Coordinates of C-alpha atoms in Angstrom, one line a residue:
Chain A
M1 CA 132.1 127.7 79.6
I2 CA 134.3 125.1 80.8
G3 CA 134.9 121.1 78.5
A4 CA 135.7 118.6 80.8
R5 CA 137.1 114.6 79.7
V6 CA 135.8 111.2 81.5
R7 CA 137.2 108.7 81.0
I8 CA 136.2 105.5 82.7
A9 CA 137.6 102.3 82.6
L10 CA 137.2 98.9 84.3
K11 CA 139.0 98.6 87.2
R12 CA 141.8 96.1 87.0
S13 CA 140.1 94.0 89.7
V14 CA 137.3 93.2 86.8
V15 CA 138.3 90.5 83.6
D16 CA 137.4 92.9 80.0
P17 CA 136.0 90.4 77.2
Q18 CA 135.5 93.3 75.3
G19 CA 139.6 94.4 75.4
A20 CA 141.1 90.6 75.2
A21 CA 137.9 90.1 72.2
V22 CA 140.1 93.3 70.6
A23 CA 143.2 92.1 72.1
T24 CA 142.5 89.1 69.0
A25 CA 141.5 91.0 66.6
L26 CA 145.0 92.7 66.1
R27 CA 147.0 90.0 67.5
A28 CA 144.7 88.5 63.3
L29 CA 145.7 91.6 62.1
G30 CA 149.5 90.8 63.0
H31 CA 150.2 93.3 66.2
G32 CA 151.0 90.1 67.8
E33 CA 153.4 92.5 69.8
V34 CA 149.9 93.4 71.5
R35 CA 149.7 91.8 74.7
S36 CA 146.2 93.5 76.8
V37 CA 143.6 96.0 75.5
R38 CA 141.1 97.2 78.1
V39 CA 138.3 99.3 76.2
G40 CA 137.2 102.0 78.7
R41 CA 134.7 104.7 77.2
V42 CA 134.8 109.2 77.1
V43 CA 132.7 111.1 77.8
E44 CA 132.4 114.1 76.9
L45 CA 130.9 117.5 78.8
V46 CA 130.5 120.8 78.6
V47 CA 129.8 122.8 81.6
D48 CA 128.5 126.3 82.5
A49 CA 130.9 127.1 85.9
E50 CA 132.3 129.9 87.5
D51 CA 136.0 128.1 87.6
E52 CA 137.9 125.0 87.2
T53 CA 137.5 123.5 90.9
S54 CA 133.7 123.9 90.1
A55 CA 133.2 122.4 87.6
R56 CA 135.4 119.7 87.9
A57 CA 133.3 119.3 91.3
A58 CA 130.2 119.1 89.5
V59 CA 132.0 117.1 86.9
D60 CA 132.8 114.4 90.0
A61 CA 129.3 114.2 90.9
M62 CA 127.6 113.4 87.5
C63 CA 129.9 110.6 87.6
Q64 CA 129.0 108.8 90.8
A65 CA 125.1 109.5 90.0
L66 CA 125.3 108.5 86.2
L67 CA 128.2 108.2 84.7
V68 CA 129.8 106.0 86.4
N69 CA 129.0 102.0 87.7
T70 CA 131.8 103.0 90.3
V71 CA 130.8 99.1 91.5
V72 CA 133.4 98.0 88.6
E73 CA 134.7 101.4 87.2
T74 CA 137.4 103.9 87.7
W75 CA 137.2 107.2 86.9
E76 CA 139.6 111.0 86.2
V77 CA 138.6 114.6 84.8
D78 CA 140.3 115.7 82.6
I79 CA 139.4 119.6 82.7
V80 CA 139.6 121.2 78.8
D81 CA 139.4 124.0 76.7
A82 CA 135.0 124.0 76.4
G83 CA 135.8 124.0 71.7
Q84 CA 138.3 120.5 72.5
V85 CA 135.1 118.8 72.8
G86 CA 131.8 120.5 72.1
G87 CA 129.7 118.8 68.6
L88 CA 126.0 119.0 66.7
S89 CA 123.8 117.9 69.1
V90 CA 120.8 115.9 68.3
G91 CA 118.9 117.4 65.8
E92 CA 121.6 120.0 63.5
A93 CA 122.5 119.6 60.7
A94 CA 125.9 117.8 59.8
C95 CA 126.5 120.1 56.8
V96 CA 130.7 119.3 55.8
Chain B
M1 CA 95.5 91.3 91.4
R2 CA 97.8 93.9 89.8
V3 CA 100.6 92.7 88.3
A4 CA 102.6 96.3 86.5
V5 CA 104.9 95.7 84.0
V6 CA 107.2 98.4 83.9
V7 CA 107.5 99.4 79.5
F8 CA 111.0 101.1 78.7
P9 CA 111.7 102.2 75.2
G10 CA 113.4 98.9 73.7
S11 CA 112.3 96.5 76.6
N12 CA 111.6 93.6 74.5
C13 CA 110.2 91.3 77.0
D14 CA 107.1 92.8 78.4
R15 CA 104.3 91.6 76.6
D16 CA 106.5 87.9 77.1
A17 CA 105.7 88.8 80.3
G18 CA 101.8 90.2 80.7
H19 CA 101.0 87.2 78.4
G20 CA 103.2 85.0 81.3
I21 CA 102.0 86.8 84.2
D22 CA 98.2 86.4 82.4
D23 CA 98.3 82.6 81.5
V24 CA 99.9 81.8 85.0
L25 CA 97.6 84.4 87.4
G26 CA 94.7 85.1 85.7
T27 CA 93.7 87.2 82.0
G28 CA 93.5 91.0 83.5
T29 CA 96.4 90.5 85.5
A30 CA 99.3 92.7 83.3
E31 CA 98.9 96.2 84.1
F32 CA 101.5 97.7 80.9
V33 CA 103.1 101.0 82.0
W34 CA 105.5 102.8 80.5
H35 CA 108.6 104.5 81.7
G36 CA 107.0 108.0 81.5
E37 CA 104.7 107.8 84.1
S38 CA 104.9 108.8 87.7
D39 CA 102.3 106.4 89.2
L40 CA 102.5 102.7 89.8
R41 CA 98.8 102.5 90.1
G42 CA 98.6 100.6 93.5
A43 CA 99.5 97.4 91.5
D44 CA 100.1 94.4 93.7
A45 CA 103.7 93.5 92.4
V46 CA 105.9 94.9 89.7
V47 CA 108.5 93.1 86.3
L48 CA 110.4 95.2 85.3
P49 CA 111.0 93.2 81.5
G50 CA 114.3 91.5 79.5
G51 CA 115.2 93.8 76.4
F52 CA 117.4 96.5 75.6
S53 CA 115.9 99.8 77.3
Y54 CA 117.7 102.8 75.7
G55 CA 119.7 100.6 73.5
D56 CA 121.2 99.9 76.7
Y57 CA 123.3 103.6 75.6
L58 CA 125.7 104.3 78.4
R59 CA 125.8 100.7 80.7
C60 CA 123.0 99.1 80.6
G61 CA 120.0 100.0 82.9
A62 CA 121.3 103.3 83.3
L63 CA 119.2 105.5 82.0
A64 CA 115.8 103.8 82.6
R65 CA 117.5 103.9 86.3
V66 CA 116.7 107.9 85.8
S67 CA 113.4 107.0 83.6
P68 CA 110.0 109.0 86.1
I69 CA 108.4 105.1 86.9
M70 CA 111.8 103.9 88.9
S71 CA 110.6 107.1 92.2
A72 CA 107.4 104.8 91.6
V73 CA 109.2 101.5 91.3
R74 CA 111.9 102.2 94.7
Q75 CA 108.9 103.8 96.7
A76 CA 106.8 100.5 96.4
A77 CA 110.9 98.2 96.5
H78 CA 110.6 100.6 99.9
A79 CA 107.0 99.5 101.3
G80 CA 107.4 96.0 100.2
V81 CA 105.6 95.8 96.6
P82 CA 107.7 92.1 95.7
V83 CA 109.3 93.9 92.6
L84 CA 111.5 91.7 90.3
G85 CA 113.4 92.1 87.4
I86 CA 114.2 90.0 85.4
C87 CA 117.8 90.1 82.2
N88 CA 117.3 93.9 81.6
G89 CA 115.0 94.5 84.3
F90 CA 117.9 93.4 87.2
Q91 CA 120.6 95.5 85.0
V92 CA 118.0 98.7 86.4
L93 CA 117.3 96.9 89.5
C94 CA 121.3 97.0 90.3
E95 CA 122.0 100.6 88.3
A96 CA 119.5 101.6 90.8
G97 CA 121.0 100.5 93.7
L98 CA 117.9 98.8 94.5
L99 CA 119.9 95.4 94.6
P100 CA 123.6 95.5 95.2
G101 CA 126.1 94.2 92.9
A102 CA 126.6 95.4 89.3
L103 CA 125.9 92.8 85.9
L104 CA 128.6 92.9 83.4
R105 CA 129.7 91.6 80.1
N106 CA 129.5 87.4 80.1
D107 CA 133.3 86.4 80.6
H108 CA 132.9 85.0 76.5
G109 CA 133.0 87.0 75.2
Q110 CA 129.1 85.5 72.9
F111 CA 125.3 86.6 74.1
R112 CA 124.4 83.3 75.1
C113 CA 120.3 82.0 74.1
D114 CA 119.8 78.3 76.1
V115 CA 118.1 76.6 78.2
V116 CA 119.9 76.6 81.5
P117 CA 119.1 74.9 85.0
L118 CA 119.4 76.2 88.2
R119 CA 119.0 76.2 91.8
V120 CA 117.2 77.4 93.6
C121 CA 118.9 78.7 97.6
T122 CA 116.1 80.8 98.6
T123 CA 112.1 80.2 99.2
R124 CA 112.1 83.4 100.7
T125 CA 111.7 86.3 98.3
P126 CA 108.3 86.9 96.9
W127 CA 109.3 85.1 93.8
T128 CA 110.4 81.7 94.8
S129 CA 108.2 81.5 97.3
G130 CA 106.3 78.9 95.8
L131 CA 109.9 76.8 94.6
Q132 CA 111.4 73.6 96.3
L133 CA 114.2 74.4 98.6
G134 CA 116.9 72.6 96.3
Q135 CA 114.4 72.1 93.4
S136 CA 116.2 72.2 89.5
V137 CA 114.1 74.8 87.3
R138 CA 115.1 75.0 84.1
L139 CA 114.7 78.9 82.5
P140 CA 115.8 80.3 79.9
I141 CA 118.0 82.4 79.1
A142 CA 119.6 85.2 77.0
H143 CA 122.1 87.9 77.7
G144 CA 125.5 89.2 76.8
E145 CA 126.4 91.1 79.7
G146 CA 124.5 88.9 82.4
R147 CA 127.6 88.1 84.3
Y148 CA 127.4 88.9 88.7
H149 CA 130.7 91.4 90.2
A150 CA 129.8 91.3 93.6
D151 CA 133.1 92.4 95.9
P152 CA 134.4 89.3 98.5
H153 CA 132.7 92.0 101.0
T154 CA 129.0 91.8 99.2
L155 CA 128.7 88.5 98.9
Q156 CA 129.6 87.4 101.8
R157 CA 126.8 89.1 102.9
L158 CA 124.6 87.9 100.5
L159 CA 125.6 84.6 101.5
A160 CA 125.4 84.9 104.9
E161 CA 121.6 86.7 104.8
D162 CA 120.5 83.7 102.4
R163 CA 119.9 86.1 100.0
I164 CA 121.4 84.5 96.6
V165 CA 118.3 83.1 94.8
L166 CA 118.9 81.1 91.8
V167 CA 122.8 80.2 90.9
Y168 CA 123.7 77.8 87.3
E169 CA 123.6 74.1 88.3
G170 CA 125.6 73.3 85.1
E171 CA 128.2 75.7 82.7
N172 CA 128.2 78.4 84.3
P173 CA 127.4 80.4 81.0
N174 CA 128.4 84.1 81.9
G175 CA 130.8 83.2 84.3
S176 CA 129.5 85.3 87.3
V177 CA 131.5 85.2 90.9
A178 CA 129.7 82.0 93.1
H179 CA 127.4 80.5 89.3
I180 CA 124.9 83.1 90.8
A181 CA 122.6 84.3 88.3
G182 CA 119.6 86.1 90.6
I183 CA 119.3 88.0 93.9
C184 CA 117.3 89.3 96.0
S185 CA 117.3 92.8 98.6
E186 CA 117.8 92.7 102.5
D187 CA 114.3 93.6 103.0
R188 CA 114.0 90.0 99.9
N189 CA 110.8 91.4 98.2
V190 CA 113.2 93.1 95.6
V191 CA 114.5 89.9 93.5
G192 CA 117.0 90.1 90.6
M193 CA 117.5 87.4 87.8
M194 CA 119.3 86.8 84.6
P195 CA 116.3 84.0 83.4
H196 CA 113.7 84.1 82.2
P197 CA 110.8 82.5 83.3
E198 CA 108.2 83.7 82.1
R199 CA 109.3 81.7 78.4
A200 CA 108.4 79.3 80.3
V201 CA 104.9 78.8 80.8
H202 CA 103.8 76.9 78.9
A203 CA 105.5 73.0 76.9
W204 CA 105.0 74.5 74.1
L205 CA 107.2 77.5 74.5
G206 CA 109.8 73.9 75.9
G207 CA 108.9 74.2 79.5
T208 CA 106.4 75.4 82.6
D209 CA 109.5 76.1 85.0
G210 CA 108.8 79.7 85.1
R211 CA 104.8 79.2 86.1
A212 CA 105.8 78.7 89.6
V213 CA 107.8 81.7 90.7
L214 CA 105.5 83.7 88.3
A215 CA 102.7 82.0 91.0
S216 CA 105.2 83.4 94.4
I217 CA 104.1 86.5 94.1
L218 CA 101.0 84.9 95.0
R219 CA 101.5 83.0 98.6
S220 CA 102.4 87.1 99.0
T221 CA 99.6 89.0 98.0
L222 CA 96.8 86.2 99.0
A223 CA 94.2 89.3 101.3
D224 CA 94.7 91.3 98.0
D225 CA 93.5 89.1 95.6
R226 CA 89.7 88.8 95.0
R227 CA 91.0 84.7 93.1
S228 CA 90.5 82.0 95.8
A229 CA 94.6 81.6 95.8
P230 CA 94.6 77.8 97.1
V231 CA 92.5 76.8 93.2
I232 CA 94.9 78.9 91.1
L233 CA 98.4 77.9 93.2
E234 CA 96.9 74.4 92.7
E235 CA 96.2 75.1 88.7
A236 CA 100.1 76.7 88.3
A237 CA 101.2 73.6 89.4
H238 CA 99.8 71.1 87.5
V239 CA 100.2 72.4 84.2
P240 CA 97.9 69.9 81.0
A241 CA 100.5 69.2 79.1
H242 CA 98.7 70.6 76.3
V243 CA 98.4 73.7 77.2

């Protein structure tokens, strides 16, 4: 199993009101040094793959098929240790 | 005539759409189709209603477009069946690639619930054929992510091919490019719009301008209708004040 972390961001040419709102909130908290904020999305996956190359190819295909709206978003894939991105699944008891 | 209203988990304007269609086109016209079904049962037209399909998870409309029923919707769209996506339905159509572009968070960051003036830019679609070119209509909007976006090339094409269906006449409520509120597909049968015509079908709802949008499909499906189309169009055009 191979882990993948997909970092999805709005294209630079697209206005990000969410980021602007967060920037305003940060400044309200006293962080006047904030010049700009853009909010993206991270999707972590664990995939069955032979090697890093095939994992990357599979995840790129998933990005184009569903995870990313290529009209307005860009993405980057980091291949990581599967243990770094796994988590509890829906239905699994959170016994902390 | 039968109009399929697709119900996704999280749709919340499906009943409004059903009522609107039945009130304008006749009781029993609307037929709800659950997203898990794979067949539109030969519907003459399809409506994808507003709401928050799949809780807007991932992106608005992104998960709805892989619902089983969407294969049938895609097939119907390619066969020329009139398809109307309202609000979240518009987002689903864009995510599905049945319409170009994307819908983004409103530029001011607020959810906007209002009744807005719109200009009809083309009547060459099955959902606007009953309107007048250049006509001003007032329709309700209610969305947080209605900012239509398309790259310059796509926008140029939409303009050149007369595919911009509705534009905001007054203040643009979401910052959409070229004030766009609705567009249609290359084949013109698939229309997406942010305003809610189904919420403007009675005076007591605040307006009746939505009736002509829903009644428009009669012109494109006349052959299939067992009722007299001129009568229905007449009814749609003359709504008694008390209705």
